[in-house]
Coordinates of C-alpha atoms in Angstrom, one line a residue:
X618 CA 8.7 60.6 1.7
X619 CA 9.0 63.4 4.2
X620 CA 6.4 61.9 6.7
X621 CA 8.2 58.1 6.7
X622 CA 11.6 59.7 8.4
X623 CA 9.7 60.5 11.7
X624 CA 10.2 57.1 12.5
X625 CA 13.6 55.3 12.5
X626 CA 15.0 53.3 9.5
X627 CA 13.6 49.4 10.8
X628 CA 10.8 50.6 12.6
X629 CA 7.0 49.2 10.7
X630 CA 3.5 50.4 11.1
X631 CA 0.8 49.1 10.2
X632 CA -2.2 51.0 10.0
X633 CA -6.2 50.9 9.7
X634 CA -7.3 47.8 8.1
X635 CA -3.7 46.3 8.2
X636 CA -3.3 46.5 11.3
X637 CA -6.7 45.6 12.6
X638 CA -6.8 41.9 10.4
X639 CA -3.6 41.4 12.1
X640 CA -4.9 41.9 15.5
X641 CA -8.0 39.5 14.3
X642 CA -5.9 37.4 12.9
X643 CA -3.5 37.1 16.0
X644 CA -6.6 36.5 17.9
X645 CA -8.3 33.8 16.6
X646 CA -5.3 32.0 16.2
X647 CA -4.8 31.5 19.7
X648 CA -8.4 30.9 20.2
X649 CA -8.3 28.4 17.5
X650 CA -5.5 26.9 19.5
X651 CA -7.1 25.9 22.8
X652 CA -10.5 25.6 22.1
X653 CA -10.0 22.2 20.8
X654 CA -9.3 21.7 25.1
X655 CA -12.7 22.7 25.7
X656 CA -15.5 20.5 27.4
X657 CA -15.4 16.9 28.7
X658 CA -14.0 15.3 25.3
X659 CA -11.4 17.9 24.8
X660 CA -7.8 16.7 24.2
X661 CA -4.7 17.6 25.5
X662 CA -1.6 19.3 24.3
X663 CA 2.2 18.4 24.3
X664 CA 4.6 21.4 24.4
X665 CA 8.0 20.8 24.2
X666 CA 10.5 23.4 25.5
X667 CA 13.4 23.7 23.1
X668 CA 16.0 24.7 26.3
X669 CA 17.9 22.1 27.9
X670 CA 16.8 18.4 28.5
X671 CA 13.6 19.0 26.2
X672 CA 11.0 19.5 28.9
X673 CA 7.7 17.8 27.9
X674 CA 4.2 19.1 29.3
X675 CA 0.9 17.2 29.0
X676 CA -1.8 19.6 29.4
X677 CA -4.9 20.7 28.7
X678 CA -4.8 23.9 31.1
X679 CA -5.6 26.6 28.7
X680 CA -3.3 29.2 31.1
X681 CA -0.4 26.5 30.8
X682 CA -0.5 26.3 27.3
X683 CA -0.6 30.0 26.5
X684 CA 1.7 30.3 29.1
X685 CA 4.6 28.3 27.2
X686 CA 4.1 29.7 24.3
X687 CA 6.3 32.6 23.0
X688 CA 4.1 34.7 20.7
X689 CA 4.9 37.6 18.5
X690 CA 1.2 39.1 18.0
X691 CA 0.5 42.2 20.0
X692 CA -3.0 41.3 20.2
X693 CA -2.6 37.3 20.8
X694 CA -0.8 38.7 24.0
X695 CA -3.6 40.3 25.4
X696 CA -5.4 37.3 25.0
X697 CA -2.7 35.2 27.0
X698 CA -2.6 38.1 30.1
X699 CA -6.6 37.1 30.2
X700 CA -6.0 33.7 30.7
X701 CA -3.2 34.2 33.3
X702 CA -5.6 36.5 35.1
X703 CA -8.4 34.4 34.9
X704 CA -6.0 31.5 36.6
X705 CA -5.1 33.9 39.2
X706 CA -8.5 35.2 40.0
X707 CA -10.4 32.0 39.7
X708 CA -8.3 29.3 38.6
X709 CA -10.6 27.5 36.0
X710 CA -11.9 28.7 33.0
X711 CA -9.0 29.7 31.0
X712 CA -9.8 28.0 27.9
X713 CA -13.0 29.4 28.2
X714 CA -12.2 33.2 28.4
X715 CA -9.7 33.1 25.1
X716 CA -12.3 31.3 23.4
X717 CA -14.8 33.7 23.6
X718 CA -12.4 36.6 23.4
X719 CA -11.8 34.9 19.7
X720 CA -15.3 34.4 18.9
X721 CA -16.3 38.1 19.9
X722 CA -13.3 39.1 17.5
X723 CA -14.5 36.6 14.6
X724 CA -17.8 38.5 14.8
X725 CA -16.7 42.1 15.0
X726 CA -14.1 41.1 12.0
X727 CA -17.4 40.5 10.0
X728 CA -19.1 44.1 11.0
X729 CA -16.3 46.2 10.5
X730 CA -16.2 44.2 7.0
X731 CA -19.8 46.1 6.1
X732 CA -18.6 49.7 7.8
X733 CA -19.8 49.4 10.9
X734 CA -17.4 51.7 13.3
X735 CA -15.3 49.8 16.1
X736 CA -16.8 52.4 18.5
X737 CA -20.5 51.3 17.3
X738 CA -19.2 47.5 18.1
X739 CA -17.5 48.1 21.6
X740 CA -20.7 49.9 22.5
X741 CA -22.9 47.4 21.3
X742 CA -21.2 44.5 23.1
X743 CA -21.0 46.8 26.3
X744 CA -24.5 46.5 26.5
X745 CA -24.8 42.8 25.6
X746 CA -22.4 41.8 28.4
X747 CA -24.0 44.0 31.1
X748 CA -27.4 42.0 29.8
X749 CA -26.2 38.6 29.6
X750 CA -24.7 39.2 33.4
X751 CA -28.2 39.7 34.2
X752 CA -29.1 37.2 32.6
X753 CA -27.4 34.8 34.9
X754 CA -28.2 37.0 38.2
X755 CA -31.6 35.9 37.6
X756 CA -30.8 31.7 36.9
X757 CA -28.2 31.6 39.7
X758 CA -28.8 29.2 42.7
X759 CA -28.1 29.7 45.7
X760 CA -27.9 26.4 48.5
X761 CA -25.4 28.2 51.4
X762 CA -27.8 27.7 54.4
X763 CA -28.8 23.8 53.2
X764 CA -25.2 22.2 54.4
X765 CA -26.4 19.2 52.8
X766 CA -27.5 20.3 49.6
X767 CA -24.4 23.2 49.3
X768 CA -22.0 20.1 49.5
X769 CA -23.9 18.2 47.0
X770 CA -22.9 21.7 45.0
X771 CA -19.7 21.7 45.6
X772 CA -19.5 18.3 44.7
X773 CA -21.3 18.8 41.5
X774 CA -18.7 21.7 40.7
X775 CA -15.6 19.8 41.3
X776 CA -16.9 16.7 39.3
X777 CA -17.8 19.3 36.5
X778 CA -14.3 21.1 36.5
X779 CA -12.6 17.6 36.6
X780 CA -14.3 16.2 33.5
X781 CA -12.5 18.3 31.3
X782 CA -9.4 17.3 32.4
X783 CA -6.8 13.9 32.9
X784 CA -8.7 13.1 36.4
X785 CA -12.0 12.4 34.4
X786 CA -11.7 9.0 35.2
X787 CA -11.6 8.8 38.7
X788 CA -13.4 12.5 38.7
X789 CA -15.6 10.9 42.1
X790 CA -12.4 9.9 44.2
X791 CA -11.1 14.0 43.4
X792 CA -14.0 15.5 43.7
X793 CA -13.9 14.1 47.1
X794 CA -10.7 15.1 48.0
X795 CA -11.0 18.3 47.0
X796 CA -14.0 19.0 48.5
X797 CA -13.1 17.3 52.0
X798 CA -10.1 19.9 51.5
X799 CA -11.7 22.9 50.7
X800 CA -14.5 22.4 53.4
X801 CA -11.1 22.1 56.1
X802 CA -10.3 25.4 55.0
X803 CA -13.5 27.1 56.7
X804 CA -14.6 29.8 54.3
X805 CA -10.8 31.2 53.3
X806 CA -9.2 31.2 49.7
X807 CA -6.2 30.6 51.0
X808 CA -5.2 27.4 49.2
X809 CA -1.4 28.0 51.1
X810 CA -2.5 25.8 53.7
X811 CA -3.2 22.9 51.1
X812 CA -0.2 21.0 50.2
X813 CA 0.0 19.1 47.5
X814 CA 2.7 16.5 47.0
X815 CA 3.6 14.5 43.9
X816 CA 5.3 10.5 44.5
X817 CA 5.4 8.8 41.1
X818 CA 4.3 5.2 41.6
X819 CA 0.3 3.4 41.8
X820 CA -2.5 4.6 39.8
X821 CA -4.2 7.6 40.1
X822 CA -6.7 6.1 42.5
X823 CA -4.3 5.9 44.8
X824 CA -3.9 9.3 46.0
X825 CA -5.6 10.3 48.8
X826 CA -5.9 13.4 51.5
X827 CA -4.0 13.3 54.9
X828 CA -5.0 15.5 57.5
X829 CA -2.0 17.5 58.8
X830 CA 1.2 18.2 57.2
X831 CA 4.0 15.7 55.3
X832 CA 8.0 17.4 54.6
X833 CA 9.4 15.4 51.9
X834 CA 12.4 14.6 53.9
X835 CA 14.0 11.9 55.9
X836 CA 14.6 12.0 59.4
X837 CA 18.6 12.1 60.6
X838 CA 20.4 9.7 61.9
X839 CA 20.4 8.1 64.8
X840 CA 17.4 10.4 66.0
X841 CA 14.2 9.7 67.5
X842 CA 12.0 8.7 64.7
X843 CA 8.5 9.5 67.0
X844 CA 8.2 12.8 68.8
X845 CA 4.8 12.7 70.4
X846 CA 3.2 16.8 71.5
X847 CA 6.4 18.1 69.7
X848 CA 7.1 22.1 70.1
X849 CA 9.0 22.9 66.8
X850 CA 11.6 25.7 65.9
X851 CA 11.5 26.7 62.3
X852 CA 14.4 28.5 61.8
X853 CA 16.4 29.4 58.8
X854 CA 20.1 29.9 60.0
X855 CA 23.5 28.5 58.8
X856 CA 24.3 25.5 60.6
X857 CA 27.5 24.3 59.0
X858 CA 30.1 26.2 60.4
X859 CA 31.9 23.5 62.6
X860 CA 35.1 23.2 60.3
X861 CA 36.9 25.5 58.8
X862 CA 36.0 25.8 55.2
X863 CA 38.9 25.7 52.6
X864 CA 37.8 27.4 50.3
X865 CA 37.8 31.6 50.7
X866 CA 39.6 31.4 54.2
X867 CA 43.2 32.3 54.1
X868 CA 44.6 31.4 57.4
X869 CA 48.4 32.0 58.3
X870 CA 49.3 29.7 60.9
X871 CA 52.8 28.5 61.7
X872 CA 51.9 24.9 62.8
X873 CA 49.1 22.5 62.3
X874 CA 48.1 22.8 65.9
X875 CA 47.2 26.4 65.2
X876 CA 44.8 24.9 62.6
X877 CA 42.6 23.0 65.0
X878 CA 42.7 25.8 67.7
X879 CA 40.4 27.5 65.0
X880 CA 38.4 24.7 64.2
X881 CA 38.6 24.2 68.1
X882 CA 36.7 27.7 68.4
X883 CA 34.8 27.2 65.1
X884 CA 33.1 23.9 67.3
X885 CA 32.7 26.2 70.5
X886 CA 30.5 28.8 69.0
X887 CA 28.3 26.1 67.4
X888 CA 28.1 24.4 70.6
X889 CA 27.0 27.3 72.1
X890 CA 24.6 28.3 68.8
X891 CA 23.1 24.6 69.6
X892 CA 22.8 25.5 73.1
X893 CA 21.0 28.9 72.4
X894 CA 19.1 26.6 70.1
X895 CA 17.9 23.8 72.8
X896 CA 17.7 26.5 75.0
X897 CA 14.3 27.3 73.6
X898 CA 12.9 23.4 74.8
X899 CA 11.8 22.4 71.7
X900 CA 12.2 18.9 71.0
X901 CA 12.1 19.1 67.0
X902 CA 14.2 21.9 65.2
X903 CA 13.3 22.8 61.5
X904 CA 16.1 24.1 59.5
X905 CA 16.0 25.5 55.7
X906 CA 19.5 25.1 55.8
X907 CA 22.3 22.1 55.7
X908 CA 22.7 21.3 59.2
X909 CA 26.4 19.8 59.6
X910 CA 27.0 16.7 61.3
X911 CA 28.3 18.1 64.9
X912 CA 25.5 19.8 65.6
X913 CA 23.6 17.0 64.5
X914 CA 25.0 14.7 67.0
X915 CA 24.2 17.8 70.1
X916 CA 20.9 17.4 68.9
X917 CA 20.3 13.8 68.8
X918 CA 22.1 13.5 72.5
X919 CA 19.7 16.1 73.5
X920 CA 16.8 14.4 71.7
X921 CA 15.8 16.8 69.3
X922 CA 14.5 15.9 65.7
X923 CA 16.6 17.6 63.2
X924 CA 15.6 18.0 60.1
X925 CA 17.8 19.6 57.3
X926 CA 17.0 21.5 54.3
X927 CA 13.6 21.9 54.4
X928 CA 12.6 23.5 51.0
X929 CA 11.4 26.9 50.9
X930 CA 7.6 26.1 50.1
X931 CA 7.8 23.5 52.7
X932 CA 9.4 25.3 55.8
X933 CA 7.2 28.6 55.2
X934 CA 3.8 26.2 55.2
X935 CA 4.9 24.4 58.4
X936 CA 5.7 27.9 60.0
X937 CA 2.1 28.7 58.8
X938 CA 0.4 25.4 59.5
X939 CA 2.1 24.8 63.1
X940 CA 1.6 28.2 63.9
X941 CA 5.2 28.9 64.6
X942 CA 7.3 31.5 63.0
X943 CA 10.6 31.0 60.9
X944 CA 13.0 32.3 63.6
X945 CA 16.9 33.2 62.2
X946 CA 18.5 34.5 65.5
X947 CA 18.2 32.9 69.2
X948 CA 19.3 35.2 71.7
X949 CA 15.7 35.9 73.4
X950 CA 13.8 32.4 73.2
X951 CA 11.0 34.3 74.9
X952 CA 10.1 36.1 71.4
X953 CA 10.6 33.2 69.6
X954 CA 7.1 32.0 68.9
X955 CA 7.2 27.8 68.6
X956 CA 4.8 25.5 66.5
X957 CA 3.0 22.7 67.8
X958 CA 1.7 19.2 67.2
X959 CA 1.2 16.6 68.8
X960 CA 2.9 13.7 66.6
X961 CA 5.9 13.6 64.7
X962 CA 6.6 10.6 62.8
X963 CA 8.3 8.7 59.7
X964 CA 5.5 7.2 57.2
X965 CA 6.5 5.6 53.6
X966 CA 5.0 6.8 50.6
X967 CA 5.8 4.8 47.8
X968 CA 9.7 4.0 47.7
X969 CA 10.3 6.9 49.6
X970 CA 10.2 8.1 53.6
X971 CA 8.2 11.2 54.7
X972 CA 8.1 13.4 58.0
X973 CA 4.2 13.4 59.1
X974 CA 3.3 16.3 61.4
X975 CA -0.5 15.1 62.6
X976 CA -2.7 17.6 64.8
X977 CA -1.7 20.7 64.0
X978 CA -2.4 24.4 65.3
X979 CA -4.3 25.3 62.6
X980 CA -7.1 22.7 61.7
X981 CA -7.5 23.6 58.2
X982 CA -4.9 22.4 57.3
X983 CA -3.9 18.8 55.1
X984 CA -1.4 17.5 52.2
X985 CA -2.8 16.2 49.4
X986 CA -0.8 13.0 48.4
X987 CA -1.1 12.5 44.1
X988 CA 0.3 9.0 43.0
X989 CA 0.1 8.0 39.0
X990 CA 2.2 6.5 36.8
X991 CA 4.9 9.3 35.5
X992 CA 6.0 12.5 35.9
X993 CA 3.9 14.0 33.4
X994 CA 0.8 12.5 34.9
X995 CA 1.0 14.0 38.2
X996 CA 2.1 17.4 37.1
X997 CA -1.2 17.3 35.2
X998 CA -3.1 15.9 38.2
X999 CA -1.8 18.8 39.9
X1000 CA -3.1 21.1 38.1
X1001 CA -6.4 19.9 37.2
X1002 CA -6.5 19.4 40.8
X1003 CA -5.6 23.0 41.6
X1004 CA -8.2 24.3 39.1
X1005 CA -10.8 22.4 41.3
X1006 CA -9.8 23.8 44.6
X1007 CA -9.5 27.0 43.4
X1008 CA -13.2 27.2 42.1
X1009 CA -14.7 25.7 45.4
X1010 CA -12.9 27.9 47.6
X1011 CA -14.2 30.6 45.6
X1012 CA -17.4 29.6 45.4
X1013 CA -17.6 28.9 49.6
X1014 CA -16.9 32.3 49.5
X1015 CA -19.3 33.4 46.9
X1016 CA -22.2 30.3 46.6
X1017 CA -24.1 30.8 43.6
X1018 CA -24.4 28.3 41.3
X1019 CA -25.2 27.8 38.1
X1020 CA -26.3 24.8 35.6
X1021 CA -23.0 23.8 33.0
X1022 CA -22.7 22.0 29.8
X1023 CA -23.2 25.2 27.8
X1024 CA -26.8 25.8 29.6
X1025 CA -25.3 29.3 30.7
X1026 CA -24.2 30.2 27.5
X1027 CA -27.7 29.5 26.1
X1028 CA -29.4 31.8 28.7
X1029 CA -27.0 34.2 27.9
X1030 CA -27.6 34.4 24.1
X1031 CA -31.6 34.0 24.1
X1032 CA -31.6 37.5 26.1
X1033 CA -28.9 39.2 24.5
X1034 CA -30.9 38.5 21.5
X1035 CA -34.0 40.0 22.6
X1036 CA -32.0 42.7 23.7
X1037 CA -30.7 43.2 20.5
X1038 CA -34.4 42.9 18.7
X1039 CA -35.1 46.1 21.2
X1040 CA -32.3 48.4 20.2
X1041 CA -32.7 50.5 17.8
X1042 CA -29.7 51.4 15.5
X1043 CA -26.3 49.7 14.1
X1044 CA -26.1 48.6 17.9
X1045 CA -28.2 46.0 17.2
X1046 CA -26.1 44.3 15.0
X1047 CA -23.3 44.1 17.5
X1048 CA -25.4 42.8 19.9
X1049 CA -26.4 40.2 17.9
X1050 CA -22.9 39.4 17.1
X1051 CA -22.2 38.6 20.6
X1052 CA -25.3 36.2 21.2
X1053 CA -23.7 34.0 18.2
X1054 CA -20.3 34.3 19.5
X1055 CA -22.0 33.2 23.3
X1056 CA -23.5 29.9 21.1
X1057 CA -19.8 29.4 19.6
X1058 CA -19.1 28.2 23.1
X1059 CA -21.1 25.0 23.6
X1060 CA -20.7 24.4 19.9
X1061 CA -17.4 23.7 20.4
X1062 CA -18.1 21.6 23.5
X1063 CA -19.9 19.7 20.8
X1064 CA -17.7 19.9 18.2
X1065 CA -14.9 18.3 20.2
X1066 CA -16.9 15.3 21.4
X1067 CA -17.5 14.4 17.7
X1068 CA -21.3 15.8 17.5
X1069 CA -23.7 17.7 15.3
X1070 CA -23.5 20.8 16.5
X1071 CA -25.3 22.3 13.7
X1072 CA -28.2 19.9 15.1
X1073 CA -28.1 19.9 19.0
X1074 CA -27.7 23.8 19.4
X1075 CA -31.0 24.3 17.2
X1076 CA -32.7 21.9 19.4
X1077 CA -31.0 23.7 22.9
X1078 CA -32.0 27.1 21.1
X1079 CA -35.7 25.5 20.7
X1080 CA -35.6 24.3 24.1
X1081 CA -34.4 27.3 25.6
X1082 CA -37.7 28.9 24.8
X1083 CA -39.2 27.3 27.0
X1084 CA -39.6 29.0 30.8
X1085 CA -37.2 27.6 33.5
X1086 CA -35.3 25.0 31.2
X1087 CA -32.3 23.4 32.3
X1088 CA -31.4 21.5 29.1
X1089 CA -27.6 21.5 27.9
X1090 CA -25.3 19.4 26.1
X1091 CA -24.9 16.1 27.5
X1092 CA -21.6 14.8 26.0
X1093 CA -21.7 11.5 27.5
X1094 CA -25.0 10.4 25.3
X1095 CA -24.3 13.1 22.5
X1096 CA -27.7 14.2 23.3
X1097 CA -29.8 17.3 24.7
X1098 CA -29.9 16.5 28.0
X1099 CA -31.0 17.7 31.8
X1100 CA -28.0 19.4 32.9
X1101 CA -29.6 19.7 36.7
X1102 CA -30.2 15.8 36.5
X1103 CA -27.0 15.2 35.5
X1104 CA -25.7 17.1 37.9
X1105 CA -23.2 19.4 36.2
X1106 CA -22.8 22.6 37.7
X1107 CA -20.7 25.5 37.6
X1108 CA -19.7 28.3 39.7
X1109 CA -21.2 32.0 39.1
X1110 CA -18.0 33.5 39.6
X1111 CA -16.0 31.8 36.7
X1112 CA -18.8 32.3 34.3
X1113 CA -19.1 36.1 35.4
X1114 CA -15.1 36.3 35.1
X1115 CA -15.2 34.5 31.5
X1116 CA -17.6 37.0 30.3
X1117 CA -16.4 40.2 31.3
X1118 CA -13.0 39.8 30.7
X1119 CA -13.1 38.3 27.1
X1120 CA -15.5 41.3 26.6
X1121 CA -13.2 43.6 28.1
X1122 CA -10.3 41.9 26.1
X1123 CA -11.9 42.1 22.6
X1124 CA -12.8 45.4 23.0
X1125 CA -9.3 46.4 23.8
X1126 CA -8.2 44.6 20.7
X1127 CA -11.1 45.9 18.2
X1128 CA -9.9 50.4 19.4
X1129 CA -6.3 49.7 18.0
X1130 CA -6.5 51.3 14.5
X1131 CA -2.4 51.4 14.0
X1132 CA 0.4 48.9 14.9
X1133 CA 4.0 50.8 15.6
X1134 CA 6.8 48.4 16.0
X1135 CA 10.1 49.7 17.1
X1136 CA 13.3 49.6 15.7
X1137 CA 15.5 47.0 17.1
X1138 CA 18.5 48.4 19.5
X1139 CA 21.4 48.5 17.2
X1140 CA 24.9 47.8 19.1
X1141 CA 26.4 50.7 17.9
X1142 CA 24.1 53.2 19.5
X1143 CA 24.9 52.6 23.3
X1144 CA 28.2 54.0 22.8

């Protein structure tokens, strides 16, 4: 008994083979979970939040899903983190990396089974990974001095990442966009200057890219709805202090008079703010704050464009895109630095009115506008959207290419399996354990379009033997098929990401021998 009393009364552990089947366990679980998202036919999720007003989210975005889910498992969570960094790093793939983490678990569940020691495993698939990176180093394609053919690249890649998702349908008309976006950008991943704006209303096709910058906001009253070479002020500064505010002010006045001496000075010093203000000749002033409806009028006698309550994301971009700075006090207009562009002007979006900035500072930049049906459609289009532009702006960065549809899973395995007929040892059998988990991947691409997998991935395997083969599964036809006439690509850097983090991931998962859970916080004991 003596040794149970280190640990506190409520506090479990779970050792050796307990604890490891419930990493496993935890694991595939969550694989399981998303890898029916996987490839062109894969089918969404619904995930309803159980807070207030029931949120409902239509994904299939394997880093949304996990996201939203709360999970118990120690080891499932490592899993999630992967996918979160794998959206961070580079944005697509997320289904991916969790399903292979699974699958590399599934098959080191089966060697420790017959004695084989974790540390045997991790060492095994160390070497596979390293191998199967090579693997691709040698296959990769590289098109960054052929403009013409490196577009037809990136083109490739966006239509690929789009097929898995709710934009498969008009994948062309995306593609397009967010190439056309990602090539404004010149080279940097910074998808800031990008913005994306949702308007329910018309069909997917409908959306469409608009150089320049749109504020979702309307313009103020009785000011000029067309500012031509505008010189903006993006400040964020309280612009509502005109009357006296009620609440929190206790005044002690004897008469009523007294009353509007105060709101007499109140008006003064935002006069003069407004002066300061105008002082800097601007002709369009950018506020993140409510701007009150005195000041409003000094600005529309002056002729300034006011424009109230710019949201946060909105009023940094425009500092960025404008190339102005968000300014919060006006005493030296001469270190104030302004944005520029030359047209300000109302457009109508749907039911709703927009500001348009149109030739701004910096080039790059443009506002995606998504239309579709609901809600739920465009927050989907979103991100399917973003997954795109993520991967092309990494891969301006870093142009290697590579053949999809489970083609790169299939180089992978065919050499890790030669490796693994080399190595002498228990090794051996943990490399070959990773080339079958590397074929569970386009056998669930398979799988979820309704195929024989059984059939097709003997006949890619037999294929594969071949020298310089580019055959993978073509889920359209249900066949083997010519993945560099079809024109499904993907980018190195996901695939390198994919497989060294769910390596990474598994192996973290397969060295814990002992689960310790703590003992809840009683209430008593923070006295």
């Amino acid at each position: 008994m003596a040794i149970d009393r280190i640990l506190k009364d409520d506090a479990s552990e779970e050792k050796g083979e307990r604890a490891r089947m419930a990493s496993f366990v935890g694991a595939m679980a969550i694989s399981d979970l998303v890898k029916t998202t996987l490839g062109p036919k894969g089918m969404d999720k619904i995930l309803q939040s159980t807070g207030r007003g029931q949120e409902v989210t239509v994904t299939n975005d394997g880093a949304t899903i996990l996201k939203s889910l709360h999970i118990d498992n120690p080891a499932a969570k490592v899993l999630v983190d992967i996918s979160k960094v794998q959206d961070d790093e580079v944005g697509d793939g997320t289904t991916s990396v969790v399903v292979l983490a699974g699958e590399l678990l599934r098959e080191a569940e089966k060697l420790v089974a017959v004695k084989i020691h974790p540390m045997t495993i991790i060492s095994g698939f160390r070497m596979a990974a390293e191998c199967a990176r090579n693997a691709l180093l040698q296959k990769v394609v590289d098109n960054k001095e052929d403009a013409e053919k490196f577009r037809s690249d990136l083109m490739n890649i966006a239509r690929t990442t789009l097929s898995s998702k709710i934009l498969s349908q008009d994948k062309e008309h995306f593609a397009k966009l967010a190439v056309d976006a990602v090539m404004r950008l010149k080279g940097s991943t910074n998808l800031e200057s990008i913005q994306i704006i949702k308007k329910p209303g018309g069909s997917l096709k409908d959306s469409f890219l608009d150089e320049g910058f749109i504020l979702d906001k309307k313009i103020g009253i009785g000011q000029p709805k067309r500012i031509e070479n505008a010189k903006i002020l993006v400040a964020n500064t309280a612009m509502d202090t005109d009357k006296v505010k009620i609440y929190g002010a206790r005044v002690r006045v004897d008469s009523m008079s007294k009353v509007a001496e105060i709101e007499g000075a109140e008006k003064e010093k935002m006069r003069e703010k407004v002066q300061k203000i105008i002082s800097h000749g601007i002709n369009c002033f950018v506020n993140r704050q409510l701007i009150y409806n005195f000041p409003e009028e000094l600005f529309a006698d002056a002729g300034i464009l006011a424009i109230e309550h710019a949201d946060f994301d909105g009023i940094e971009r425009l500092a960025l895109v404008t190339g102005g700075e968000i300014a919060s006090t006006f005493d030296n207009p001469e270190s104030v630095k302004l944005g520029h562009c030359n047209l300000i002007e109302e457009i109508m979006i749907g039911e709703d009115k927009l500001i348009h900035f149109s030739g701004v500072a910096m080039g790059q930049a443009c506002t995606i506008v998504l239309r579709g049906a609901s809600h739920h459609v465009l927050d989907e289009a979103e991100r399917s959207l973003h997954d795109a532009l993520c991967v092309l702006s990494q891969t301006i960065n870093d142009s290697r290419v590579l053949l999809g549809g489970g083609w790169p899973e299939m180089v992978m395995a065919k050499e890790v399996d030669e490796l693994a007929r080399k190595t002498p040892g228990k090794k051996s059998l943990a490399i070959e354990a990773f080339s079958r988990a590397l074929l569970a991947i386009p056998t669930i691409i398979a799988d979820n379009a309704g195929l024989d997998s059984a059939e097709l991935i003997s006949q890619l395997r037999a294929e594969h033997q071949k020298e310089g083969c580019t055959s993978g599964i073509d889920v359209i036809t249900g066949t083997v098929g010519d993945m560099a006439e079809r024109g499904i690509s993907e980018a190195f850097k996901v695939k390198q990401a994919v497989l060294l983090s769910s390596t990474e991931a598994a192996e973290m998962i397969l060295r814990v021998d002992e689960i310790i859970t703590c003992a809840p916080r009683r209430r008593e004991d923070r006295m």
